[in-house]
């Protein structure tokens, strides 16, 4: 133990010397001697096995040599057909994904796919492909620091992995060293009254707070919140990690409308910088870093190892569950008209306090509303906090009146109301749930403001476009989570979120799919259609808003503008200041335009 901490200190000492004696040039020296590329496993500058062993010792044995999740399906010492068979379910299980150092929630370029032998599939080839080669299984912030310093001095690609899923391929990386904070668990602590770690009082927050000391998931934090009768703004999916990309990218939640975005809940954070130093970021110290991690994207400016977030007194919640579907396919045009009525009502519904989630599809390959046969349909659950069922009904009354003309003549309409004594009970019953993972995702999204949602002709065009044609396998998910406090927080002095959130009511996601076994050309065509046509139709009515980076098109050619909007200049300034060498690279993250991937999968200076 003593030896390990000394070894670690030795490594940290190396950084300190690097700062003062100019040894930090080691990195730029190696970089320029490797053609401007990070050192990949086949480069001469890749650390020798002995170095990895020494590094492992400094970490107290916490270095994992990564293997592809599906290695059990392929010939070799790790072949295990029982394990391979269970992967069919495991790789769709968000808890399993969260517990694995490398399994991707949404594979981007899987070069070792699981093989379904039972369905007659034949094993092809299995290579490490786009995966990290080693993972630091950090259990304390010093190990995170050590990983950062080691990656910097060795000029190797560093990937940050928390717990949960990522759609954009930001938490895996070819030939990289990953630092994984899933097992960094230094406690979840409720503070009746928020106390800043450094006496900083500039947040102005006098309420309760919860300190999240590591890679915990929302399900764990919700349990502590419920036990203390408070609400925290966290994900709809309880398997998502709290302190990473979710909150740092903005963080939508069933609680946004009343309490603000998840990013705006962060009162302070402990951050491991690219230099290896561990600092506090809040309204008093490192305020530009504080701003950047409050909405400017995860994995970009530093590695957040703990946060303290606002906690709000719990309240009763009333909710409406609603669905509609055309009685026959001939009624689909009426369904589309009713859908336009619903979308154009969202701004007023939100202003009246209703918010929540829903989805719809037209001509789907499977039923779209739970327990009903319709393959075209819409459903939502919208809630109103601190209010009664009567309030919920009143808030929905004028929309219900507009839709009632279709009821029974061309559409099936269903609506029911519920009330819950606490937010936690509402969340469990009608809102939260483990989302699906494991598929290759082709999706795009757009934030929709009042102008977009009330542009009658434009909106109808858009809805018809994103509905797609029969056989296109499209689905739309909408998040009516904004307005309210999200808009009020536009006055937040330390916010890095895309300003599009401050005027948009809805985050609308369109996702496309394909038949199992589809070839690369088919997938690419679906993706191109999403990027250009489907998202294009949303952009046409909402040209100024942008999108929510965490559920966005990872191939968006204009991602800097769309993901970050007007916040980009201050985020780029924070990136230059806190990570001048670009250690924290991730696709679509701020600063990623300085790098490109070469044919061997290495990242290299873009120019
Ligand atoms: C690191 O050390 C631990 C403990 O000795 C060992 O179990 C593990 O396999 C080592 N990791 C690597 C990559 O060698
Ligand atoms: C998902 O994985 C977790 C952890 O491996 C396991 O405990 C759970 O039973 C799995 N759930 C399902 C539905 O298979
Ligand atoms: C639609 O009409 C049916 C039959 O009259 C009625 O039971 C149902 O409540 C109506 N649905 C809505 C949402 O108004
Ligand atoms: C309505 O949307 C169309 C795109 O479908 C756009 O060309 C037009 O400018 C929009 N109108 C307004 C008032 O924004």
XYZ file of C-alpha atoms and ligand atoms in Angstrom:
663
model
C 0.000 0.000 0.000
C 2.741 2.359 1.080
C 4.754 1.381 -1.959
C 1.798 2.019 -4.229
C 1.128 5.493 -2.962
C 4.837 6.316 -3.186
C 4.958 5.081 -6.737
C 1.906 7.176 -7.506
C 3.497 10.195 -5.902
C 6.560 9.526 -8.036
C 4.426 9.764 -11.118
C 2.706 12.895 -9.873
C 6.110 14.312 -9.039
C 7.030 13.792 -12.653
C 4.186 16.075 -13.678
C 5.241 18.749 -11.215
C 8.781 18.611 -12.646
C 7.360 18.609 -16.119
C 5.586 21.858 -15.347
C 8.667 23.577 -13.976
C 11.491 22.096 -16.036
C 9.787 21.989 -19.383
C 9.566 18.192 -19.494
C 5.975 18.625 -20.661
C 7.636 19.015 -24.028
C 8.019 15.237 -23.857
C 4.508 15.034 -25.192
C 4.963 17.443 -28.090
C 8.338 15.807 -28.852
C 6.785 12.349 -29.154
C 3.798 13.726 -31.017
C 5.875 15.422 -33.690
C 8.134 12.355 -33.981
C 5.076 10.208 -34.639
C 3.808 12.198 -37.606
C 1.566 14.359 -35.402
C -0.317 11.267 -34.243
C -0.983 9.816 -30.824
C 0.992 6.617 -30.298
C -1.042 3.591 -31.290
C -0.354 -0.019 -30.227
C 1.646 -0.692 -33.397
C 3.812 2.433 -33.095
C 7.323 2.227 -31.699
C 6.423 4.918 -29.174
C 3.665 2.727 -27.649
C 4.738 1.928 -24.063
C 6.576 -1.394 -23.645
C 5.002 -4.168 -21.504
C 7.381 -3.348 -18.662
C 6.132 0.238 -18.578
C 2.527 -0.942 -18.432
C 3.474 -3.210 -15.533
C 5.095 -0.344 -13.659
C 2.091 1.833 -14.362
C -0.120 -0.973 -13.020
C 1.973 -1.040 -9.814
C 1.525 2.708 -9.330
C -2.202 2.103 -9.625
C -2.195 -0.631 -7.000
C -3.061 -3.229 -9.655
C -6.030 -1.331 -11.073
C -4.990 -1.627 -14.723
C -7.204 -3.860 -16.861
C -5.950 -5.295 -20.170
C -9.099 -4.891 -22.256
C -10.674 -7.596 -24.371
C -13.677 -7.214 -26.684
C -16.944 -8.008 -24.900
C -17.736 -10.726 -27.457
C -14.358 -12.489 -27.299
C -16.138 -15.510 -25.777
C -17.723 -16.142 -29.198
C -14.413 -16.565 -31.027
C -11.753 -19.290 -31.199
C -9.038 -18.797 -28.628
C -8.342 -19.265 -24.934
C -11.337 -17.144 -23.915
C -13.912 -18.968 -26.038
C -16.939 -19.794 -23.885
C -20.138 -20.624 -25.744
C -22.381 -20.230 -22.702
C -21.033 -16.735 -22.100
C -21.366 -15.992 -25.793
C -25.029 -17.074 -25.780
C -25.858 -14.848 -22.826
C -24.331 -11.855 -24.637
C -27.461 -11.720 -26.801
C -29.300 -10.385 -23.739
C -26.345 -8.843 -21.876
C -25.427 -6.391 -24.615
C -28.994 -5.061 -24.563
C -28.945 -4.702 -20.775
C -27.945 -1.210 -19.651
C -26.856 -2.458 -16.215
C -24.515 -5.001 -17.805
C -23.130 -2.298 -20.132
C -22.602 0.025 -17.152
C -20.700 -2.662 -15.261
C -18.388 -3.437 -18.170
C -15.181 -1.483 -18.730
C -15.559 -1.576 -22.519
C -18.966 -2.815 -23.731
C -20.520 0.009 -25.750
C -24.144 0.975 -25.119
C -24.497 1.865 -28.779
C -21.791 0.219 -30.913
C -20.330 2.589 -33.456
C -17.922 0.338 -35.350
C -17.980 -3.075 -33.707
C -15.072 -5.160 -34.984
C -15.860 -8.088 -32.738
C -19.638 -8.505 -32.906
C -21.414 -11.080 -30.750
C -22.339 -14.214 -32.694
C -25.798 -15.712 -32.333
C -24.871 -19.363 -32.991
C -28.394 -20.474 -32.011
C -29.755 -18.416 -34.931
C -27.262 -19.988 -37.323
C -24.792 -17.096 -37.429
C -21.184 -17.913 -38.226
C -18.252 -16.258 -36.438
C -16.305 -13.856 -38.637
C -13.272 -12.061 -37.295
C -12.725 -10.470 -33.937
C -10.234 -7.656 -33.471
C -9.830 -4.985 -30.818
C -11.008 -2.513 -33.438
C -12.072 0.767 -31.942
C -11.615 -0.296 -28.313
C -9.208 0.932 -25.636
C -6.269 -1.412 -24.983
C -6.092 -0.737 -21.255
C -8.526 0.638 -18.720
C -7.663 2.258 -15.404
C -10.339 1.012 -13.013
C -10.066 4.086 -10.779
C -11.315 3.883 -7.224
C -9.953 7.260 -6.144
C -9.176 10.608 -7.797
C -5.385 10.082 -7.560
C -5.639 7.091 -9.882
C -7.561 9.275 -12.325
C -4.749 11.796 -12.065
C -2.167 9.086 -12.681
C -3.998 7.929 -15.801
C -4.117 11.478 -17.146
C -0.414 12.025 -16.546
C 0.553 8.645 -17.972
C -1.485 9.231 -21.155
C 0.033 12.678 -21.540
C 3.649 11.638 -21.014
C 3.211 8.601 -23.277
C 1.362 10.569 -25.970
C -1.459 8.031 -26.107
C -5.134 8.608 -26.679
C -7.137 8.923 -23.478
C -10.800 7.989 -23.197
C -13.033 8.778 -20.251
C -15.731 6.315 -19.282
C -18.316 6.819 -16.551
C -21.384 4.571 -16.162
C -24.327 4.405 -18.522
C -24.636 4.670 -22.260
C -23.316 7.022 -24.889
C -24.846 7.295 -28.342
C -22.025 9.259 -29.950
C -19.056 6.958 -29.411
C -17.342 9.410 -27.057
C -16.457 6.887 -24.352
C -14.573 4.400 -26.508
C -11.548 4.996 -28.696
C -9.189 2.982 -30.823
C -5.834 2.069 -29.270
C -6.466 4.197 -26.224
C -6.026 4.148 -22.487
C -9.416 4.492 -20.829
C -10.010 5.878 -17.392
C -13.155 4.393 -15.923
C -14.798 5.995 -12.895
C -17.577 3.437 -12.408
C -15.896 2.058 -9.282
C -14.875 5.441 -7.950
C -17.438 5.527 -5.176
C -16.675 7.888 -2.343
C -20.229 8.299 -1.139
C -23.493 10.088 -1.804
C -24.089 12.668 0.919
C -27.234 14.646 1.611
C -26.695 18.213 2.846
C -29.780 19.694 4.521
C -28.314 23.092 3.704
C -25.695 23.308 0.989
C -22.217 23.902 2.330
C -19.554 24.785 -0.206
C -16.273 22.924 0.264
C -14.421 26.267 0.211
C -16.942 28.602 1.915
C -17.836 30.063 -1.484
C -21.224 31.739 -1.153
C -21.504 33.136 -4.657
C -23.843 30.394 -5.878
C -26.569 32.074 -3.831
C -28.077 28.606 -3.216
C -29.591 28.365 0.267
C -31.447 25.091 -0.249
C -30.439 21.461 0.186
C -27.851 19.668 -1.886
C -26.462 16.215 -2.578
C -22.776 15.461 -3.007
C -22.226 12.730 -5.580
C -18.729 11.424 -4.914
C -18.010 9.333 -7.988
C -19.421 7.276 -10.829
C -22.833 6.623 -9.276
C -25.950 6.213 -11.389
C -29.165 8.187 -10.944
C -31.022 5.207 -9.500
C -28.617 5.289 -6.544
C -28.911 9.041 -6.036
C -32.715 8.960 -6.381
C -32.890 6.536 -3.451
C -30.982 8.998 -1.236
C -33.105 11.897 -2.509
C -36.351 10.059 -1.793
C -35.196 9.129 1.710
C -34.620 12.839 2.360
C -37.833 14.052 0.678
C -36.046 15.942 -2.049
C -35.995 15.979 -5.837
C -32.790 15.952 -7.853
C -32.767 16.712 -11.544
C -31.525 13.492 -13.099
C -32.074 11.269 -16.079
C -35.224 9.474 -17.102
C -33.037 6.372 -17.287
C -31.813 5.447 -13.787
C -28.830 3.517 -15.220
C -27.174 6.740 -16.393
C -24.143 8.062 -14.506
C -24.740 11.371 -12.703
C -21.532 13.374 -12.864
C -20.332 12.746 -16.408
C -21.515 13.564 -19.893
C -25.181 13.506 -18.936
C -25.048 16.562 -16.679
C -22.019 18.138 -18.334
C -23.858 18.041 -21.655
C -26.997 19.736 -20.286
C -29.030 16.829 -18.934
C -32.737 16.566 -19.718
C -35.064 15.253 -17.065
C -38.741 15.026 -16.117
C -37.836 17.667 -13.516
C -36.247 20.243 -15.889
C -39.304 22.406 -16.376
C -39.653 23.181 -12.678
C -36.020 23.129 -11.544
C -33.822 23.657 -14.605
C -31.405 21.567 -16.643
C -29.135 19.083 -14.866
C -26.121 21.218 -15.808
C -27.621 24.182 -13.957
C -27.934 22.107 -10.774
C -24.164 21.768 -10.363
C -23.035 23.928 -7.446
C -19.451 22.749 -7.516
C -17.295 19.998 -8.929
C -13.953 18.355 -8.278
C -12.094 18.085 -11.548
C -8.884 16.303 -12.545
C -7.185 18.587 -15.043
C -5.045 17.609 -18.018
C -2.023 18.498 -15.860
C -3.074 15.859 -13.321
C -3.945 18.477 -10.727
C -7.247 18.109 -8.904
C -9.130 21.387 -8.537
C -12.475 22.679 -7.350
C -14.629 24.476 -9.878
C -17.444 26.673 -8.602
C -18.683 30.255 -8.655
C -15.517 31.372 -6.811
C -12.690 29.254 -8.271
C -11.944 28.224 -11.844
C -15.191 29.827 -12.936
C -14.458 29.374 -16.647
C -13.990 25.634 -16.077
C -17.138 25.644 -13.936
C -19.002 27.249 -16.842
C -17.601 24.763 -19.356
C -18.588 21.653 -17.387
C -22.072 23.060 -16.825
C -23.359 22.229 -20.267
C -20.303 22.434 -22.536
C -20.000 18.658 -22.915
C -18.452 15.756 -21.003
C -14.937 14.443 -21.353
C -13.599 17.691 -22.765
C -12.111 20.055 -20.189
C -11.161 17.709 -17.376
C -12.403 14.593 -15.607
C -15.121 15.401 -13.096
C -14.752 13.081 -10.109
C -17.500 14.512 -7.875
C -20.220 17.123 -7.964
C -22.553 18.783 -5.502
C -26.007 19.348 -6.992
C -29.107 21.236 -5.889
C -31.877 19.304 -4.132
C -35.452 20.609 -4.117
C -38.255 19.801 -1.648
C -40.448 17.031 -3.058
C -43.949 17.833 -4.136
C -47.132 16.116 -5.294
C -47.370 15.465 -9.018
C -50.424 15.018 -11.227
C -50.114 13.483 -14.634
C -51.942 12.783 -17.831
C -51.395 9.682 -19.921
C -52.579 10.171 -23.463
C -52.511 8.235 -26.703
C -54.003 8.452 -30.157
C -53.971 6.345 -33.291
C -55.767 6.273 -36.652
C -58.660 3.790 -36.736
C -57.422 2.541 -40.128
C -54.453 3.373 -42.358
C -56.815 5.510 -44.446
C -57.053 7.812 -41.422
C -53.328 8.482 -41.269
C -53.767 11.998 -42.778
C -56.120 12.883 -39.891
C -53.591 11.422 -37.477
C -50.927 13.713 -38.944
C -53.265 16.703 -38.559
C -53.946 15.784 -34.937
C -50.228 15.370 -34.399
C -49.672 18.910 -35.690
C -52.336 20.165 -33.270
C -50.466 18.449 -30.447
C -47.016 19.767 -31.406
C -48.320 23.310 -31.861
C -49.892 23.087 -28.383
C -46.608 22.156 -26.670
C -45.491 25.739 -25.902
C -48.791 26.581 -24.180
C -48.961 23.211 -22.422
C -45.447 23.791 -21.069
C -46.228 27.349 -20.014
C -49.230 25.937 -18.134
C -46.839 23.583 -16.308
C -47.297 20.302 -18.217
C -44.100 18.554 -19.208
C -42.889 15.073 -19.981
C -42.008 12.593 -22.681
C -43.643 10.767 -25.526
C -43.117 9.045 -28.820
C -44.857 8.358 -32.096
C -44.388 6.586 -35.371
C -46.267 6.149 -38.616
C -46.397 2.874 -40.549
C -44.127 1.139 -38.094
C -43.145 -2.514 -38.374
C -44.497 -3.196 -34.882
C -47.207 -1.831 -32.565
C -46.241 1.602 -31.258
C -48.525 2.050 -28.236
C -48.082 -0.437 -25.381
C -50.851 -3.061 -25.284
C -52.596 -1.771 -28.427
C -52.315 -3.104 -31.989
C -51.741 0.198 -33.826
C -48.636 0.501 -36.001
C -49.247 4.227 -36.366
C -49.734 6.080 -33.126
C -48.713 8.596 -30.533
C -48.485 8.430 -26.748
C -47.219 10.639 -23.955
C -47.169 11.065 -20.208
C -47.175 14.706 -19.141
C -46.987 15.840 -15.545
C -47.675 18.992 -13.606
C -45.792 19.488 -10.332
C -47.363 20.639 -7.105
C -50.817 20.573 -8.694
C -54.019 18.507 -8.688
C -55.671 16.373 -11.366
C -58.109 19.239 -11.979
C -55.169 21.521 -12.703
C -53.754 18.959 -15.142
C -57.138 18.647 -16.882
C -57.507 22.419 -17.112
C -54.034 22.752 -18.580
C -54.923 20.237 -21.287
C -58.561 21.328 -21.852
C -58.209 23.480 -24.977
C -56.012 20.863 -26.688
C -58.479 18.126 -25.747
C -61.282 20.170 -27.297
C -59.388 20.556 -30.585
C -58.644 16.842 -30.741
C -62.095 15.608 -29.683
C -63.518 16.182 -33.191
C -61.461 13.206 -34.382
C -62.477 10.911 -31.538
C -64.245 7.827 -32.773
C -64.634 9.127 -36.322
C -61.088 8.770 -37.575
C -58.896 8.375 -34.497
C -58.789 6.329 -31.365
C -58.165 8.750 -28.459
C -57.331 7.740 -24.923
C -56.619 9.905 -21.938
C -56.360 9.241 -18.213
C -55.185 11.194 -15.170
C -53.218 10.200 -12.082
C -51.933 11.918 -9.001
C -48.964 11.026 -6.796
C -48.008 12.318 -3.341
C -44.310 12.618 -4.276
C -42.158 13.138 -7.341
C -40.407 9.822 -6.673
C -43.691 7.921 -6.946
C -44.553 9.678 -10.179
C -41.085 8.956 -11.568
C -41.263 5.261 -10.742
C -44.800 4.771 -12.014
C -45.039 6.874 -15.147
C -41.676 8.278 -16.105
C -38.362 6.627 -15.364
C -37.257 3.362 -16.851
C -34.295 1.546 -18.264
C -33.938 2.598 -21.878
C -33.021 0.209 -24.668
C -29.343 -0.130 -25.523
C -27.276 -2.328 -27.768
C -28.391 -1.267 -31.212
C -26.422 0.741 -33.699
C -28.177 4.073 -33.617
C -28.863 6.337 -36.564
C -30.529 9.323 -35.031
C -30.661 13.068 -35.100
C -32.468 15.715 -33.121
C -33.402 19.355 -32.968
C -34.530 21.787 -30.311
C -37.887 23.331 -31.288
C -38.892 26.786 -30.115
C -42.304 28.473 -30.191
C -41.625 29.915 -33.629
C -40.990 26.431 -35.028
C -43.938 24.772 -33.275
C -46.437 27.424 -34.354
C -45.283 27.644 -37.996
C -48.360 25.731 -39.197
C -47.226 24.927 -42.727
C -43.616 24.338 -41.802
C -44.579 22.115 -38.860
C -46.828 19.903 -41.001
C -44.078 19.545 -43.597
C -41.626 18.623 -40.901
C -43.922 16.041 -39.263
C -44.657 14.411 -42.623
C -40.940 14.237 -43.361
C -39.854 12.770 -40.040
C -42.786 10.315 -40.133
C -41.042 8.731 -43.111
C -42.496 6.332 -45.653
C -43.811 2.829 -44.986
C -40.839 0.512 -44.507
C -38.512 3.247 -43.286
C -38.566 2.130 -39.635
C -38.602 5.633 -38.224
C -39.542 6.607 -34.724
C -39.815 10.019 -33.096
C -39.263 10.670 -29.430
C -40.058 14.057 -28.047
C -38.982 15.565 -24.766
C -41.290 18.384 -23.674
C -38.985 19.206 -20.779
C -38.027 22.810 -21.217
C -39.618 26.215 -20.668
C -40.148 27.240 -17.051
C -36.935 27.255 -15.048
C -34.843 26.278 -18.085
C -35.788 29.609 -19.669
C -35.319 31.560 -16.420
C -31.830 30.115 -16.048
C -30.736 31.987 -19.166
C -29.582 34.526 -16.575
C -27.193 31.960 -15.010
C -23.766 33.608 -14.981
C -21.850 30.309 -15.257
C -23.693 28.330 -17.884
C -22.097 26.475 -20.775
C -25.300 25.014 -22.255
C -26.321 25.544 -25.835
C -28.407 28.761 -25.643
C -30.975 27.033 -27.890
C -32.277 25.383 -24.695
C -33.253 28.783 -23.298
C -35.882 29.351 -25.994
C -36.883 25.825 -27.008
C -39.687 23.810 -25.451
C -39.057 20.500 -27.139
C -36.085 18.275 -27.900
C -37.289 16.098 -30.786
C -35.372 12.974 -31.754
C -35.860 11.062 -34.989
C -34.298 7.614 -35.173
C -34.004 5.279 -38.129
C -33.436 1.543 -38.245
C -32.862 -1.345 -40.619
C -33.448 -5.078 -40.841
C -30.997 -7.273 -38.911
C -28.018 -8.100 -41.083
C -28.335 -4.961 -43.222
C -25.144 -4.144 -45.098
C -22.981 -1.091 -44.587
C -24.384 0.709 -47.631
C -27.954 0.363 -46.329
C -26.947 1.686 -42.918
C -25.065 4.589 -44.478
C -28.100 5.474 -46.598
C -30.354 5.544 -43.516
C -27.829 7.689 -41.721
C -27.535 10.119 -44.617
C -31.326 10.429 -44.798
C -31.473 11.213 -41.055
C -28.648 13.755 -41.247
C -29.793 15.556 -44.342
C -33.507 15.038 -44.891
C -35.054 14.287 -41.527
C -33.022 16.627 -39.343
C -32.967 19.054 -42.275
C -36.756 19.369 -42.082
C -36.552 20.223 -38.378
C -33.751 22.696 -39.008
C -35.918 24.408 -41.651
C -38.473 25.449 -39.024
C -35.938 25.962 -36.220
C -32.888 27.442 -37.939
C -31.476 29.149 -34.837
C -31.853 26.649 -32.009
C -29.363 23.820 -32.503
C -29.716 20.466 -30.784
C -29.050 18.578 -27.560
C -25.544 17.159 -27.914
C -26.087 13.968 -25.921
C -28.881 12.723 -28.160
C -27.761 14.017 -31.491
C -26.435 12.932 -34.848
C -22.836 11.860 -34.300
C -22.204 12.433 -38.017
C -23.594 15.999 -38.050
C -21.151 17.861 -40.312
C -22.026 21.112 -38.541
C -21.872 19.800 -34.979
C -19.892 22.703 -33.532
C -22.687 25.123 -34.417
C -25.574 22.769 -33.716
C -24.321 21.235 -30.453
C -22.823 24.328 -28.804
C -24.406 27.360 -30.522
C -23.485 30.708 -29.058
C -21.650 29.104 -26.134
C -18.901 27.845 -28.462
C -16.396 30.736 -28.133
C -16.258 30.582 -24.326
C -16.098 26.785 -24.409
C -13.224 26.871 -26.897
C -11.429 29.387 -24.671
C -11.835 27.075 -21.655
C -10.591 24.150 -23.755
C -7.455 26.050 -24.778
C -6.779 27.106 -21.209
C -7.408 23.834 -19.365
C -6.395 21.320 -22.025
C -3.912 23.077 -24.305
C -2.463 19.841 -25.756
C -5.819 18.228 -26.488
C -5.437 15.296 -24.114
C -9.201 15.007 -23.655
C -10.221 14.175 -27.191
C -13.653 12.762 -27.959
C -15.606 12.770 -31.231
C -17.924 15.819 -31.540
C -16.512 17.335 -28.313
C -15.201 20.900 -28.265
C -11.626 20.826 -29.583
C -12.125 17.597 -31.546
C -11.816 19.540 -34.795
C -8.090 19.841 -34.026
C -7.757 16.063 -34.616
C -8.699 13.535 -37.234
C -8.688 9.772 -37.276
C -6.194 8.173 -39.689
C -6.567 4.899 -41.594
C -5.070 2.957 -38.665
C -7.619 4.436 -36.282
C -5.077 6.703 -34.586
C -5.948 10.295 -33.902
C -3.599 12.781 -35.530
C -3.314 16.561 -35.572
C -5.729 17.863 -38.201
C -3.127 20.261 -39.607
C -2.388 -5.303 -12.821
O -2.112 -5.900 -11.582
C -3.157 -6.726 -11.083
C -2.777 -7.164 -9.672
O -1.528 -7.684 -9.671
C -3.373 -7.874 -12.027
O -4.435 -8.690 -11.564
C -3.711 -7.326 -13.401
O -3.862 -8.371 -14.327
C -2.617 -6.387 -13.856
N -3.008 -5.745 -15.097
C -2.293 -5.867 -16.205
C -2.790 -5.130 -17.427
O -1.300 -6.534 -16.277
C -28.959 -7.025 -16.434
O -27.650 -7.162 -15.942
C -27.580 -7.126 -14.542
C -26.093 -7.097 -14.153
O -25.341 -7.955 -14.950
C -28.322 -8.321 -13.960
O -28.264 -8.312 -12.559
C -29.783 -8.227 -14.409
O -30.477 -9.380 -13.977
C -29.867 -8.139 -15.921
N -31.222 -7.870 -16.308
C -31.854 -8.583 -17.196
C -33.242 -8.147 -17.533
O -31.354 -9.546 -17.741
C -63.209 9.323 -26.969
O -64.523 8.833 -27.089
C -64.771 7.710 -26.229
C -66.153 7.178 -26.586
O -67.104 8.195 -26.509
C -64.688 8.156 -24.798
O -64.911 7.066 -23.915
C -63.269 8.683 -24.557
O -63.162 9.201 -23.259
C -62.930 9.778 -25.568
N -61.503 10.083 -25.424
C -61.038 11.294 -25.187
C -59.569 11.433 -25.025
O -61.761 12.242 -25.116
C -41.971 28.226 -41.633
O -41.223 27.092 -42.052
C -40.701 27.176 -43.364
C -39.965 25.878 -43.621
O -40.866 24.826 -43.762
C -39.774 28.357 -43.487
O -39.304 28.460 -44.813
C -40.504 29.613 -43.089
O -39.605 30.700 -43.106
C -41.084 29.457 -41.699
N -41.885 30.618 -41.356
C -41.606 31.371 -40.292
C -42.535 32.501 -40.043
O -40.682 31.137 -39.557
